[in-house]
PDB file of C-alpha atoms in Angstrom:
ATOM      1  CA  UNK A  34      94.020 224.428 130.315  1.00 89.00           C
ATOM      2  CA  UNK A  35      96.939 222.386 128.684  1.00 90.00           C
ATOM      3  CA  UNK A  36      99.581 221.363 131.105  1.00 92.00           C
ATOM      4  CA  UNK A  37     103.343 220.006 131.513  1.00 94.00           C
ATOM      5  CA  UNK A  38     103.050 216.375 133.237  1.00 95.00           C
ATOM      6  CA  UNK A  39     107.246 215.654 134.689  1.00 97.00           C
ATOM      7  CA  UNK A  40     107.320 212.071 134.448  1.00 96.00           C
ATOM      8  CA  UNK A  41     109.665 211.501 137.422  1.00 96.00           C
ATOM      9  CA  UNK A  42     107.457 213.992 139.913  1.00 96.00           C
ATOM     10  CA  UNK A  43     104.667 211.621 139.110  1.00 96.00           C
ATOM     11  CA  UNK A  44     106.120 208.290 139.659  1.00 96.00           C
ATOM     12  CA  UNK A  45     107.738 209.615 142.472  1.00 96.00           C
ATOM     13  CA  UNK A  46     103.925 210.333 143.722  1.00 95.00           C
ATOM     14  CA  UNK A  47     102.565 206.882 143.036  1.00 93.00           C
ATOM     15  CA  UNK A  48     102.355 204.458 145.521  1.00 92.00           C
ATOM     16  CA  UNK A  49     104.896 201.451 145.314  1.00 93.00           C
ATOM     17  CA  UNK A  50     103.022 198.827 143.253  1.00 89.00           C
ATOM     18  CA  UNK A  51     100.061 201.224 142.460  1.00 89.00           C
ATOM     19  CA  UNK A  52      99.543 202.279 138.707  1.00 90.00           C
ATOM     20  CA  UNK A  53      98.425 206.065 138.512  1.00 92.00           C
ATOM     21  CA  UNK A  54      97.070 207.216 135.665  1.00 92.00           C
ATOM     22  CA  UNK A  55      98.483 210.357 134.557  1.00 94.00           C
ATOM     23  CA  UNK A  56      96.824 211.195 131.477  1.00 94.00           C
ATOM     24  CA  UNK A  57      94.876 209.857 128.553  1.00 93.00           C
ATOM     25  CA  UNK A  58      95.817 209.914 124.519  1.00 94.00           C
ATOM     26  CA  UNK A  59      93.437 209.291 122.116  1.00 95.00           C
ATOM     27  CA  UNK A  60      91.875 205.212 123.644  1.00 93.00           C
ATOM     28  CA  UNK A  61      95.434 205.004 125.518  1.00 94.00           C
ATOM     29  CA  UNK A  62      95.840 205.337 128.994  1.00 92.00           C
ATOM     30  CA  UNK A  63      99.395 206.723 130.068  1.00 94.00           C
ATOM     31  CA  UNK A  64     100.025 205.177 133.823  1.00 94.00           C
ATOM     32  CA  UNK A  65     102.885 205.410 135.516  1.00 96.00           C
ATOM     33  CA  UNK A  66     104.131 203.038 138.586  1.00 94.00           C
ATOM     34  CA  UNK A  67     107.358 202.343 141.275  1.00 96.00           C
ATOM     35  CA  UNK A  68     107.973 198.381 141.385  1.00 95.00           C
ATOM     36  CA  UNK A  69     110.517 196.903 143.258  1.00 95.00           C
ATOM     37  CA  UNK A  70     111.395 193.247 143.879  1.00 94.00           C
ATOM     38  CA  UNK A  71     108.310 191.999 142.391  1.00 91.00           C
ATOM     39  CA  UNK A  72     107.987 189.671 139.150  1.00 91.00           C
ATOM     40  CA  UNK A  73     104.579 189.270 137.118  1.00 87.00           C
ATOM     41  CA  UNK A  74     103.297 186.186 135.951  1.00 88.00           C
ATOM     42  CA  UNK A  75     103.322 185.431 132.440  1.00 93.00           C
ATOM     43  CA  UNK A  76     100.419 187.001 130.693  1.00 90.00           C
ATOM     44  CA  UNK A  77      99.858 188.724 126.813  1.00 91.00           C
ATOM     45  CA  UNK A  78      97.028 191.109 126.037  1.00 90.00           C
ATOM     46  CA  UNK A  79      95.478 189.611 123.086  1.00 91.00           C
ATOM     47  CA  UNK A  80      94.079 193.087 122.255  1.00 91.00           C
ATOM     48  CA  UNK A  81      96.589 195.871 122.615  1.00 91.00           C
ATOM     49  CA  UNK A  82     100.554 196.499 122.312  1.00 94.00           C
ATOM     50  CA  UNK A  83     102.143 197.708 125.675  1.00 95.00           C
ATOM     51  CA  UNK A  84     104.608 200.161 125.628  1.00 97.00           C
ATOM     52  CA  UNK A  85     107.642 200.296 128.544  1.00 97.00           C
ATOM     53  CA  UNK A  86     109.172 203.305 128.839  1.00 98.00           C
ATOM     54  CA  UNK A  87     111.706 203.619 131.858  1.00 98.00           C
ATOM     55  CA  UNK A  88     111.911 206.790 133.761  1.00 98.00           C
ATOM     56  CA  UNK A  89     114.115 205.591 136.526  1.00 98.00           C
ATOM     57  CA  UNK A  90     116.164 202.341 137.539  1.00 98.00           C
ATOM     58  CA  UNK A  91     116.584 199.320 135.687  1.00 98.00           C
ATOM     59  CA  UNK A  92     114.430 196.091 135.246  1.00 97.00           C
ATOM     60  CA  UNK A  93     114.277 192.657 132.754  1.00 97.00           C
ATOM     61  CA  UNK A  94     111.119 191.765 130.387  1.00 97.00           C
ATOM     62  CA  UNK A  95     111.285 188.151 129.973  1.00 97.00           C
ATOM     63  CA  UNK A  96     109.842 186.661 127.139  1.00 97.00           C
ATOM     64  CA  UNK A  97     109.282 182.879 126.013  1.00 95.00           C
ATOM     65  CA  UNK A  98     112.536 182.954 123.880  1.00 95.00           C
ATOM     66  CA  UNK A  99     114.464 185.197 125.943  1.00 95.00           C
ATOM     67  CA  UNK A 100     114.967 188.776 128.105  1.00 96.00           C
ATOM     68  CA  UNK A 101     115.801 192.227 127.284  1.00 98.00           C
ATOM     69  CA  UNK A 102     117.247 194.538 130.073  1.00 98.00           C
ATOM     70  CA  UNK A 103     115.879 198.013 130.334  1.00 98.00           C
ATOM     71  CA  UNK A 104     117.840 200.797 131.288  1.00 98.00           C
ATOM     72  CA  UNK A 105     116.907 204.406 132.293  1.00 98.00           C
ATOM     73  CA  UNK A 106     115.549 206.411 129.203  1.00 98.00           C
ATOM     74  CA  UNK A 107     114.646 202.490 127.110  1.00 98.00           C
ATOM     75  CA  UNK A 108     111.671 202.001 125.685  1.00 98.00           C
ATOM     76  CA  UNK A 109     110.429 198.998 124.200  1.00 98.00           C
ATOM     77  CA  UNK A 110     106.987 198.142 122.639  1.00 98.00           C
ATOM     78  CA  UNK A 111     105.631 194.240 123.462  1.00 97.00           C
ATOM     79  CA  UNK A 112     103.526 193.626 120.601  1.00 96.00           C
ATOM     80  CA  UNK A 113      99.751 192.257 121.106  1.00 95.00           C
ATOM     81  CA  UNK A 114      99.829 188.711 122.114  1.00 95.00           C
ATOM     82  CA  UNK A 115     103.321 188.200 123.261  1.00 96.00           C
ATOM     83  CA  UNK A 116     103.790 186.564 126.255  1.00 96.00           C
ATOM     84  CA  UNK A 117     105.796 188.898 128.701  1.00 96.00           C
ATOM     85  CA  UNK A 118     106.443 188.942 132.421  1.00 95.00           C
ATOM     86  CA  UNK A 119     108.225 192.333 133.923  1.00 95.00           C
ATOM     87  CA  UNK A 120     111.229 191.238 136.638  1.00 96.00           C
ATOM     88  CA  UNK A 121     112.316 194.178 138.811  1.00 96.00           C
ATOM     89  CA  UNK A 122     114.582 193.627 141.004  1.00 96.00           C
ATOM     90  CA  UNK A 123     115.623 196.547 142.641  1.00 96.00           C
ATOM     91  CA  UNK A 124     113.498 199.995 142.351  1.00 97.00           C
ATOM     92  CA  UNK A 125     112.236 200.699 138.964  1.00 98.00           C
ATOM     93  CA  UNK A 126     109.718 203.832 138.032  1.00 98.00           C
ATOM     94  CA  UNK A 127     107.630 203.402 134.639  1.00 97.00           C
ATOM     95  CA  UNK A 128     105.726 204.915 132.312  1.00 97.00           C
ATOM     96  CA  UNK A 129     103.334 202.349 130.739  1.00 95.00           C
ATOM     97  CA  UNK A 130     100.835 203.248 127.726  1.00 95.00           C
ATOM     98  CA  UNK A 131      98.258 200.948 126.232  1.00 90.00           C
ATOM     99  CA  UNK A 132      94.701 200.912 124.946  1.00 91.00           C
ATOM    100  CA  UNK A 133      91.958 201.318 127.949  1.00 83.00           C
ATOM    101  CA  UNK A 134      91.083 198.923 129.770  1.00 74.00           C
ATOM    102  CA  UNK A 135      93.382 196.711 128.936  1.00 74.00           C
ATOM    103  CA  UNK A 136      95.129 196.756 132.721  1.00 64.00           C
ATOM    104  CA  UNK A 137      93.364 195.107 135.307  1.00 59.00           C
ATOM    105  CA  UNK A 138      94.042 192.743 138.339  1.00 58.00           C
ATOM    106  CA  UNK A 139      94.642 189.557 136.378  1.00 59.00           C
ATOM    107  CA  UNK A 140      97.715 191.136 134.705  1.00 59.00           C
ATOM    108  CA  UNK A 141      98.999 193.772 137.240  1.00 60.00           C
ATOM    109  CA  UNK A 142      99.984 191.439 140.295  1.00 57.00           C
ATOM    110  CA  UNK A 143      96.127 192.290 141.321  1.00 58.00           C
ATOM    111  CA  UNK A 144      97.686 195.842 142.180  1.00 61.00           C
ATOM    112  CA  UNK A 145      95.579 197.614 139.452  1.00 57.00           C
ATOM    113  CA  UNK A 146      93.036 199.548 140.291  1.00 58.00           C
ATOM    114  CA  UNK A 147      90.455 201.220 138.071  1.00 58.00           C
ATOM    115  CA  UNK A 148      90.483 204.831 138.504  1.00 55.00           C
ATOM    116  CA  UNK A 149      87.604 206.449 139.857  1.00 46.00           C
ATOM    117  CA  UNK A 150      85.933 208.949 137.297  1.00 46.00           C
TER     118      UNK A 150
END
């Protein structure tokens, strides 16, 4: 059966810091995640563009050259191989999309886990 998936109801659902996977298009995984006061490393994935789409809050993406803010209802697309580090200071909820498998520990804060299937 095809179903309606409310962004916000999920990421209110998620752990803080815990990426839930909330559906699957095409080799994408759609996850969604609360992060607050946290800031990644600097890491790229070589293989696959990431998508940042903010449901809720406010949060920086800092690049080598410079940092975009992202407001509630932004989206912006890191291309493949751009370095990129998420800054969230205060509560931020997410929807992230990008090709499978490319989350994992390394470049998730260790926080990512693989779903069970």
């Amino acid at each position: 059966m095809i179903r309606k998936t409310n962004l916000l109801e999920k990421a209110n659902s998620a752990a803080l810091f815990q990426y839930l996977e909330i559906g699957r298009l095409n080799n994408h995984t759609l996850s969604v995640l609360q992060v607050e006061n946290r800031t990644l490393d600097f890491h790229c994935h070589e293989n696959s563009d990431e998508l940042f789409y903010v449901i809720e809050g406010t949060f920086d993406l800092e690049f080598e050259d410079g940092l975009e803010t992202l407001n509630q209802g932004d989206m912006l697309i890191v291309p493949k191989g751009v370095r990129h580090r998420p800054v969230c200071k205060s509560l931020v909820k997410c929807l992230l999309i990008e090709l499978d498998g490319t989350l994992d520990e390394s470049n998730t804060g260790g926080t990512y886990k693989k779903p069970l299937v």
